[in-house]
Structures are given as C-alpha cells and as structure tokens.
Tab-separated table of C-alpha atoms in Angstrom:
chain	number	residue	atom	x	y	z
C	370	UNK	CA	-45.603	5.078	-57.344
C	371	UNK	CA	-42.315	3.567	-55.939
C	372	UNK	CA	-40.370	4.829	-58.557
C	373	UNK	CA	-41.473	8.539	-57.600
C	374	UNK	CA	-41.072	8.173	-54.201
C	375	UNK	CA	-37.335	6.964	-55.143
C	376	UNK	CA	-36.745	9.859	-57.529
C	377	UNK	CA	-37.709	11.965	-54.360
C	378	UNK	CA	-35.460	10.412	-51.737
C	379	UNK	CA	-32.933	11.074	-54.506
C	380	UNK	CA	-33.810	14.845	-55.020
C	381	UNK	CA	-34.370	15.418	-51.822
C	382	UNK	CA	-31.080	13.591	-50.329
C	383	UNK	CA	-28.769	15.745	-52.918
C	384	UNK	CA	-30.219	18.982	-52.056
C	385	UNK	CA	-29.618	18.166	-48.525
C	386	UNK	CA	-25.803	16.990	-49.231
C	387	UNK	CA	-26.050	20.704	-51.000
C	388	UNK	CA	-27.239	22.618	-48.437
C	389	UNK	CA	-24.962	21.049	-45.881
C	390	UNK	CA	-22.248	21.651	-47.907
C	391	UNK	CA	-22.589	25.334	-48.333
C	392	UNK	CA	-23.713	25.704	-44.854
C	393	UNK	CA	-20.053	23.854	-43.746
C	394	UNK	CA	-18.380	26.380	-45.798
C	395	UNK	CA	-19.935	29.655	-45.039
C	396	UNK	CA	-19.106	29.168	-41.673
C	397	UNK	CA	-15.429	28.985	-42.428
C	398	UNK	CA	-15.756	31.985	-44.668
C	399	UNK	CA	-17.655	33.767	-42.110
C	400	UNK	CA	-14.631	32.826	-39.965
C	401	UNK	CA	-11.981	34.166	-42.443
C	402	UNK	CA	-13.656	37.216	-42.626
C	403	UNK	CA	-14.094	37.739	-38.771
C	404	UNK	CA	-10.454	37.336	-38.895
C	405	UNK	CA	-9.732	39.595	-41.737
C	406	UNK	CA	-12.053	42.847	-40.218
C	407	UNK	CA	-10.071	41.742	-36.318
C	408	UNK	CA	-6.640	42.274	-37.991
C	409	UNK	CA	-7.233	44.971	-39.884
C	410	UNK	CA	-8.716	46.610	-36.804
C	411	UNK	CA	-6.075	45.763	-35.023
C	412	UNK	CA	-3.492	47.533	-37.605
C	413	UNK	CA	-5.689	50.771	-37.221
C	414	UNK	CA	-3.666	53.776	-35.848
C	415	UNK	CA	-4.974	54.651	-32.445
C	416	UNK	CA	-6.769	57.995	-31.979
C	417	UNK	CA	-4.770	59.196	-29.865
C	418	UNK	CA	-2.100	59.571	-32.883
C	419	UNK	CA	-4.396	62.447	-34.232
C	420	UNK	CA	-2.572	65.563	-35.659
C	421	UNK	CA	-3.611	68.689	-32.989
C	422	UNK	CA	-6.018	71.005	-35.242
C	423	UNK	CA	-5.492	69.504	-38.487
C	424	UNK	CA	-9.181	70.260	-39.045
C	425	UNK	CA	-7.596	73.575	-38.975
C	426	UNK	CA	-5.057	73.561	-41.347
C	427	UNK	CA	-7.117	71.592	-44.161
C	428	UNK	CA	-9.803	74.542	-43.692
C	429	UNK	CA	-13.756	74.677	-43.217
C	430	UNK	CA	-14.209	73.052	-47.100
C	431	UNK	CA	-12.314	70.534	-46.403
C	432	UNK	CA	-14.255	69.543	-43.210
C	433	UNK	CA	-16.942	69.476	-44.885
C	434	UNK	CA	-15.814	66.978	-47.334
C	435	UNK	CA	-14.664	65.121	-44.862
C	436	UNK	CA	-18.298	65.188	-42.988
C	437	UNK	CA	-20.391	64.513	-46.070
C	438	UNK	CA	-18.430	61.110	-46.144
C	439	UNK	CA	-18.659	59.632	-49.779
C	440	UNK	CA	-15.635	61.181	-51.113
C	441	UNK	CA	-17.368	63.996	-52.995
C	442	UNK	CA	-17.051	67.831	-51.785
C	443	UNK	CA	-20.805	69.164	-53.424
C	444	UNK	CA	-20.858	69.881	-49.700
C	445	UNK	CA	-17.781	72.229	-49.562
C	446	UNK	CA	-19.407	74.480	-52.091
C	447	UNK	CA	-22.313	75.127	-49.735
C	448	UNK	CA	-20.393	75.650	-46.847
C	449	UNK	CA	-18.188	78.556	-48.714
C	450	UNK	CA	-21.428	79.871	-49.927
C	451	UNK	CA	-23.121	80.213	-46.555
C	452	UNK	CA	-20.072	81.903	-45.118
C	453	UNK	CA	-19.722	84.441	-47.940
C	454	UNK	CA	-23.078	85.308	-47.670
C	455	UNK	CA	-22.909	85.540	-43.632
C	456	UNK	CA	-19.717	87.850	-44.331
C	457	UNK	CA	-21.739	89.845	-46.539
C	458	UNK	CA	-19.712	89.353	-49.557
C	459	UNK	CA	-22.372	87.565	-51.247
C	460	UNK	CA	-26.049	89.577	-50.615
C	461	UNK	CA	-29.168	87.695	-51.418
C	462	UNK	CA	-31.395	90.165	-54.039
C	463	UNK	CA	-33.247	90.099	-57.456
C	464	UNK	CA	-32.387	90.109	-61.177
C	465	UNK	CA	-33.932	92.457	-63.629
C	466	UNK	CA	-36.668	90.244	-64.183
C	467	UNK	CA	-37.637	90.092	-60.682
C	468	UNK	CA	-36.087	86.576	-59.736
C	469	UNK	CA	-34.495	85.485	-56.587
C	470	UNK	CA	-30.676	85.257	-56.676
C	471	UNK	CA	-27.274	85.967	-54.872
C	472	UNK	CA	-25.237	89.088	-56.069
C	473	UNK	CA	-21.970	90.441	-54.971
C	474	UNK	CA	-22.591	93.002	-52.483
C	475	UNK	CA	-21.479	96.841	-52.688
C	476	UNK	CA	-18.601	96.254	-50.936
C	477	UNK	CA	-17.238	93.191	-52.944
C	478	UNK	CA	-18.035	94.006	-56.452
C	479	UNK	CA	-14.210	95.370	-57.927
C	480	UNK	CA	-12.511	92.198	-55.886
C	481	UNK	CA	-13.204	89.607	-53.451
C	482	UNK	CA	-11.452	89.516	-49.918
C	483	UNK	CA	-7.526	89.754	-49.966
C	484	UNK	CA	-7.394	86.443	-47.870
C	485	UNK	CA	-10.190	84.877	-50.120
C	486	UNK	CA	-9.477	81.301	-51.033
C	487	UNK	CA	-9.527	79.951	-54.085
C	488	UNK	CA	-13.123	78.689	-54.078
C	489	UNK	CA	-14.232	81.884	-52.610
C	490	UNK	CA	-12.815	83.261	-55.722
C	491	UNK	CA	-14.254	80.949	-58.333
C	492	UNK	CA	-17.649	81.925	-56.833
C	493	UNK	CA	-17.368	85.252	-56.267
C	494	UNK	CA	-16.548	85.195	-59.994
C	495	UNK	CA	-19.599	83.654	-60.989
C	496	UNK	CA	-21.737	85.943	-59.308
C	497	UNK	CA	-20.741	88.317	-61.795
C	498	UNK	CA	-22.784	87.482	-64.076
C	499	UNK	CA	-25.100	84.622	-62.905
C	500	UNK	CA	-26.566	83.144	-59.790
C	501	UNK	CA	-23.643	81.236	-58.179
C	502	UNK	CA	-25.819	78.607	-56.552
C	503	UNK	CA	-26.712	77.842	-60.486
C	504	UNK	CA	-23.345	76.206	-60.500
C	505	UNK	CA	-22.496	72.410	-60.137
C	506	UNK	CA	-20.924	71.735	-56.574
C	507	UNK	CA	-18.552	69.288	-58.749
C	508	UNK	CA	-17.307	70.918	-60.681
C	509	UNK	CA	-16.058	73.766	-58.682
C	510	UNK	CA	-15.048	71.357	-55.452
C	511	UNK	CA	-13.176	68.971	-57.073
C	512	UNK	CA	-9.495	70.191	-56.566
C	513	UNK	CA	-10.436	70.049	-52.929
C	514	UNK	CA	-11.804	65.586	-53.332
C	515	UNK	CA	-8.877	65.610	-54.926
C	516	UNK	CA	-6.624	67.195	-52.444
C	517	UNK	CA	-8.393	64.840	-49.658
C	518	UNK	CA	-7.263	61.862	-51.654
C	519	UNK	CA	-3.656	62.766	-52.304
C	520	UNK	CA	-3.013	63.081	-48.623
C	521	UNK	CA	-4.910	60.065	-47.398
C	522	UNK	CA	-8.335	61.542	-45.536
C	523	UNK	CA	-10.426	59.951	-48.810
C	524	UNK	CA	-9.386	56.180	-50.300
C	525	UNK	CA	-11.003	54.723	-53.285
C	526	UNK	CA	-14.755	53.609	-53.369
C	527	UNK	CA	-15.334	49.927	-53.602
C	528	UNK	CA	-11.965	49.096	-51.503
C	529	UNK	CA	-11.789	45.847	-49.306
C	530	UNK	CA	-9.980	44.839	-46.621
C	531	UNK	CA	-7.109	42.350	-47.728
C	532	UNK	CA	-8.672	38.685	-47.896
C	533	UNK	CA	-7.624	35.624	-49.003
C	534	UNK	CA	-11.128	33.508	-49.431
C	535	UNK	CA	-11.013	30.122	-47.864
C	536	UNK	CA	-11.618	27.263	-50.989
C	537	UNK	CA	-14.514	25.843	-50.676
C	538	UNK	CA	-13.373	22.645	-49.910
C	539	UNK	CA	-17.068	21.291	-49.305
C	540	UNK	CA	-19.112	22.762	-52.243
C	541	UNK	CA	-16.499	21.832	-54.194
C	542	UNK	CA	-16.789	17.497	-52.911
C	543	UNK	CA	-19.560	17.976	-53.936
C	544	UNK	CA	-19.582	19.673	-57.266
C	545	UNK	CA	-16.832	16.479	-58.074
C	546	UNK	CA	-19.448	14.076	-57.070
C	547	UNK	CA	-22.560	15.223	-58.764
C	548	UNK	CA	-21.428	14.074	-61.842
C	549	UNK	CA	-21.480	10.504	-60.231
C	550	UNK	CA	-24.499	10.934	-58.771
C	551	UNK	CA	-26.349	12.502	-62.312
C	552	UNK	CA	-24.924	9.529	-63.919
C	553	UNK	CA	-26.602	7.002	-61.746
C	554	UNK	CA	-30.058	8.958	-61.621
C	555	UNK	CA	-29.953	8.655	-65.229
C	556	UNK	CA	-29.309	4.807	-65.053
C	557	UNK	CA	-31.858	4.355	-61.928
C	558	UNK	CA	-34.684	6.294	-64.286
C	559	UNK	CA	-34.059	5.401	-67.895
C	560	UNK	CA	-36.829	3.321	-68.358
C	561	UNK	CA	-38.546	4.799	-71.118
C	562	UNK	CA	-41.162	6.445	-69.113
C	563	UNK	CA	-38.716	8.159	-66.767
C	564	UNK	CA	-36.574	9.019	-69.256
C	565	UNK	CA	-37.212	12.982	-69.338
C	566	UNK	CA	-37.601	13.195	-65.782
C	567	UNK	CA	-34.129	11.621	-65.129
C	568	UNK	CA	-32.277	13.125	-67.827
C	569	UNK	CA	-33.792	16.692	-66.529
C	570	UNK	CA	-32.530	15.847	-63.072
C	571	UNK	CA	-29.552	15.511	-63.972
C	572	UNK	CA	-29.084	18.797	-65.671
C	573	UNK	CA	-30.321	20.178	-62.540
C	574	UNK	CA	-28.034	19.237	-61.093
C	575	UNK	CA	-24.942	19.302	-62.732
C	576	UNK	CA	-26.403	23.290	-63.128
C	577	UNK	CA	-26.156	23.214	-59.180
C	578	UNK	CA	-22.681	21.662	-59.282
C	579	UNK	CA	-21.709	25.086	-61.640
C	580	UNK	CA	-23.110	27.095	-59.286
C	581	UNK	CA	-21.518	25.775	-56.497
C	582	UNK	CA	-18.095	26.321	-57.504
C	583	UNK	CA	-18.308	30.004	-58.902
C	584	UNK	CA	-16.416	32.420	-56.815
C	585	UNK	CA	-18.239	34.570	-54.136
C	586	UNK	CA	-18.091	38.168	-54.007
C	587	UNK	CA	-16.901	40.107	-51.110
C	588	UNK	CA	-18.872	40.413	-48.286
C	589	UNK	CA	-19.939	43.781	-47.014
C	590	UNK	CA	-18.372	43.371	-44.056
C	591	UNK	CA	-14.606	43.877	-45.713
C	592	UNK	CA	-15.863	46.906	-47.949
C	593	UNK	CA	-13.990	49.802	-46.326
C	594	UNK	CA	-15.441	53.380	-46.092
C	595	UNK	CA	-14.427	56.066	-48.145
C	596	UNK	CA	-13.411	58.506	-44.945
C	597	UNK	CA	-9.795	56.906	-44.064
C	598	UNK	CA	-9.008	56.749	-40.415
C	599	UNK	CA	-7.172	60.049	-40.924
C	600	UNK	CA	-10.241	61.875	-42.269
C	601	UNK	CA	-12.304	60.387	-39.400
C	602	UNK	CA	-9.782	61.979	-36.344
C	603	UNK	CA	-9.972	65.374	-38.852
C	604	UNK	CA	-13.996	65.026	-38.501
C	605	UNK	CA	-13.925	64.157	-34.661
C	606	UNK	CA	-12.160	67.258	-34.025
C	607	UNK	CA	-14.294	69.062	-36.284
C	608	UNK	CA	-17.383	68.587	-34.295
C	609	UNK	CA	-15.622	68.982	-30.881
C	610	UNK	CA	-14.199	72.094	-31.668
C	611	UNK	CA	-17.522	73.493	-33.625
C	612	UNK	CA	-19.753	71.656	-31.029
C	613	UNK	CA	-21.258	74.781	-29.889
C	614	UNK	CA	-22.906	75.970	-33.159
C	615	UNK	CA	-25.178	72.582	-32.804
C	616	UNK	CA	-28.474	74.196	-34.096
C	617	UNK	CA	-30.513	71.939	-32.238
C	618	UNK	CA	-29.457	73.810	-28.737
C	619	UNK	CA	-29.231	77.247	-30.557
C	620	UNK	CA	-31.774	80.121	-31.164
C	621	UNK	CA	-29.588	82.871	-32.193
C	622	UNK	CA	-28.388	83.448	-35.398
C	623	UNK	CA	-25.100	82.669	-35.880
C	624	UNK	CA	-22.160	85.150	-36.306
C	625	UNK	CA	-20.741	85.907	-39.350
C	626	UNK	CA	-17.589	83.901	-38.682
C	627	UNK	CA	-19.544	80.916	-37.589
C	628	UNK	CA	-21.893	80.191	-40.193
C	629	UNK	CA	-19.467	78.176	-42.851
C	630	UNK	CA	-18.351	76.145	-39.759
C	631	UNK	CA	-21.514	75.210	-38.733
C	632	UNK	CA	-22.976	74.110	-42.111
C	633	UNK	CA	-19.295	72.185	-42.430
C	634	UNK	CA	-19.905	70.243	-39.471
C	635	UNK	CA	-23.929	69.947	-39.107
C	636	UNK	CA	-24.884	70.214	-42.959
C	637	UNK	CA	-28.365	70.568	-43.835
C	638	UNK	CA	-29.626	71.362	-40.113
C	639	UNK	CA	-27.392	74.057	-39.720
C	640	UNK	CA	-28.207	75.533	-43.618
C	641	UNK	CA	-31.730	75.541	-42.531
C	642	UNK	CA	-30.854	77.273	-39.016
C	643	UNK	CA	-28.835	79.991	-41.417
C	644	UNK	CA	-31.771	80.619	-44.021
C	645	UNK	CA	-34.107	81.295	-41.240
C	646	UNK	CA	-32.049	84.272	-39.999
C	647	UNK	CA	-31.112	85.415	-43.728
C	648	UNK	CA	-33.926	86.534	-45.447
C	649	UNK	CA	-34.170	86.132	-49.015
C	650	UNK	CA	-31.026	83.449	-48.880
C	651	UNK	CA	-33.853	80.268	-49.436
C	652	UNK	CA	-35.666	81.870	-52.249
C	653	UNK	CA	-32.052	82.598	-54.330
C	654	UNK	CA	-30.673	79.234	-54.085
C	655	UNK	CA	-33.877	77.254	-54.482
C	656	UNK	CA	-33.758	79.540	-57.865
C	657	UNK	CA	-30.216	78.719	-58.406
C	658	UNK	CA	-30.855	74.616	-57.915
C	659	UNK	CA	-34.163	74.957	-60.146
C	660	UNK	CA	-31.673	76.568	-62.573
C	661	UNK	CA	-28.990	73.984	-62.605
C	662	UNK	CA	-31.973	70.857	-62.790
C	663	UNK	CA	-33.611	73.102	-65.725
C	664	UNK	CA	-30.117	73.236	-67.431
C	665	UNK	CA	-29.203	69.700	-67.282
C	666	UNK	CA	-32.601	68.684	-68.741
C	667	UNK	CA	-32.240	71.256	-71.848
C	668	UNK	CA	-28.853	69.675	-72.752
C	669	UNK	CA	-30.205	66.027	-71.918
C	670	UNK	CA	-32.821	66.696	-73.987
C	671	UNK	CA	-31.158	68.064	-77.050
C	672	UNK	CA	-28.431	65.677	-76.427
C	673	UNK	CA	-30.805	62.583	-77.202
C	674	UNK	CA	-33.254	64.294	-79.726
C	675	UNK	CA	-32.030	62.789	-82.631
C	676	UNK	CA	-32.802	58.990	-81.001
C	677	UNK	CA	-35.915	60.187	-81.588
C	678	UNK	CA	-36.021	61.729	-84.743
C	679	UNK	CA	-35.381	59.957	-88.095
C-alpha cells in the first residue's frame, strides 16, 4: 500500500510541475500577443485618412464585396441583379414550360445599357438564353475579388499579425528533466511487481515531455480579417452615405436607382424588402438557385459514378 501511495505522490507531483509549467508560460505568451495585437493597432492608419467617396469610385459591386466581408463577391452578383431588374432591364416572367425566371425586357433585348458595366453585361448575356440567377456568383464576380485584392481593400485568408512566439522556457525545464525523473520512477518501481506500472509511467511521461515542446499554433487573436483597413473606411462610408435605404425604417419600395445600393449595403434584408415590391422576382431566382443546386448534383453525380460501378 505504501508503494502506491508513493507512485501517486510521484504522478501527482509531475503533473503539477506540468501544469505549472505551462501555466508560467502561457501567461508570457498571452503577454507577447497582447503586445503584438497593441502594436499592430497602433500602426493602423487613422480613419480620418479615408479617401472622400471612394465607395464611389470602386462602384455598388464592389461595396458589396466589401460588405459581405470574406473576400468573395457571390454578393456583387446579387446586387447587379437587383438593380437591373429595378431598372427594368431584367423583367421577372415565365419560360415556355411555364417556369419562373428573369428575361430581358422589351426594351433591352438587341443591347444592354450604353453605360452598362461589365457584369451588367455578362448577365444580361446570359439571360439570353437561360435564367441568369442559374449562374454561379463566382464565377462571374471574380474579376471584381480580384480587383479588391490588387488594390489592398481584401488581404489573404489565414494572415496573422507579425509574432515572434516567446520559447517556452518553462515547458521546456521541464521536458529536459523528465527524462531524469522517468529514469528514477523506473528505479523507485522495478521490483518485479511494479515493473509494468513504472515502466508505463515513464512512457507517460516522456509522451508529456513531447508534447510539451511542440510548437503552438497561432492564437486567434493575431488572425487578421480579410476586409483590410482600407476596405473597412470604403464600407463605413458605404452605409453612411446609403443609410437611408435601411429597410428596417422603410415601407416604400425603393426607386429604381436605389435598389442595387441598398442590397450592397444591407444584403439579405434589403433583397427581401425588394422582392416584396417586385412581384414574380422571388419565384425566378428561387428557380434559378434550385437550378444551379440541381446542376451541381448531376455533374457530382456522374462525376463519381464510376467509384461505384465496377
């Protein structure tokens, strides 16, 4: 019975030495990273630096890039297709078979808009011979990510602030002396019937000692977000200057000029605020998104039927 209750004091003193160890040093890393986030906060440009109506000149699709946050655009398409269809250059109708869909309108079907941009024209195209809201946001709003990243609104996902981690200077002590200690567990307990016990203790712990000095990954704290500090004054001004077509203090419909601006800046509130005014607008791109999930299961489908074919 004494020799348990001595293995015990021995387990239970090294997992203390381990947990004060790695309590020491995560409060110096916690430290370094405090430091880390203060200077790179610090280094931020002050808002006051902002460019006056650069949400302006980077246009409504790239606001709503911007807004969605993540550094993809699916968000831009939407927006140009809620302000075509408030123009009236798109017209929610039927196909021959009777189903919902968006269709040029009478006045748009030779050319779209002189001033149309180049989205505007890539959809506009579509609708020439298929639903447009059928299409993958993706692929059509990816010049415009792109764009966004070139000229610094969008960095990289998965970027950290610059830190240099602290060594563990503690975990590590103690890492060095659990071989040591294993060692003279293994002599305290060899008698023969000990001999498992202590020689599985001590593979316990030289496992802890591993652990103990692999590297730690980056705390959350440093990961940056994909909006820059740029993007974020663009989106700021965004929603000052649009702050009015808010559809929680609106009843109206909005005007045909304010539509694409409003689903920029207030996403799917505003979208729903638009298809409540626009009859027949829900039904076609509900069809159009049922299209594009039907779509990617047919080619998902026939792309893995041989795994199950012989």
């Amino acid at each position: 019975m004494i020799t348990w209750f001595v293995w015990a004091g021995c387990v239970l003193g090294y997992a203390a030495l381990v947990a004060g160890a790695v309590a020491l040093d995560d409060r110096v890393h916690e430290r370094a990273v405090a430091d880390a986030v203060a200077r790179y906060e610090a280094a931020k440009p002050d808002p006051a630096d902002a460019v006056p109506d650069e949400d302006l000149r980077l246009g409504i699709a790239g606001v709503a890039a911007l807004v969605q946050g993540d550094g993809k655009a699916g968000s831009a398409f939407w927006t140009v297709l809620v302000g075509m269809v408030a123009r009236g250059v798109l017209v929610p109708g039927t196909t021959s078979d009777g189903e919902p869909t968006l269709r040029r309108s009478a006045g748009y079907r030779k050319r779209a808009a002189p001033d149309a941009s180049d989205l505007e024209q890539q959809i506009w195209s579509l609708a020439s011979y298929r639903n447009p809201a059928s299409a993958a946001p993706q692929s059509v709003t990816h010049p415009i990510a792109q764009r966004l990243y070139q000229e610094g609104y969008l960095r990289g996902r998965g970027v950290y602030i610059d830190f240099r981690a602290p060594r563990a200077v503690w975990c590590w002590t103690v890492a060095v002396l659990t071989l040591p200690l294993a060692a003279l567990v293994v002599y305290l307990f060899l008698h023969w019937r000990y001999g498992i016990v202590a020689m599985w203790t001590a593979m316990a712990m030289v496992v802890v000692a591993w652990v103990l000095t692999m590297p730690r990954e980056k705390p959350e704290a440093l990961l940056l977000p994909v909006l820059t500090e740029r993007g974020d004054q663009v989106v700021r001004q965004a929603r000052a200057r649009h702050a009015h077509l808010d559809p929680a203090n609106r009843t109206e419909p909005y005007a045909p000029d304010e539509a694409a601006a409003a689903h920029a800046v207030f996403g799917l509130e505003a979208y729903n605020h638009f298809a409540a005014h626009t009859p027949g607008f829900s039904a076609a791109v509900d069809q159009g998104t049922g299209e594009r999930a039907r779509n990617v299961a047919a080619e998902e489908l026939q792309r893995t039927r041989g795994n199950f074919t012989g």
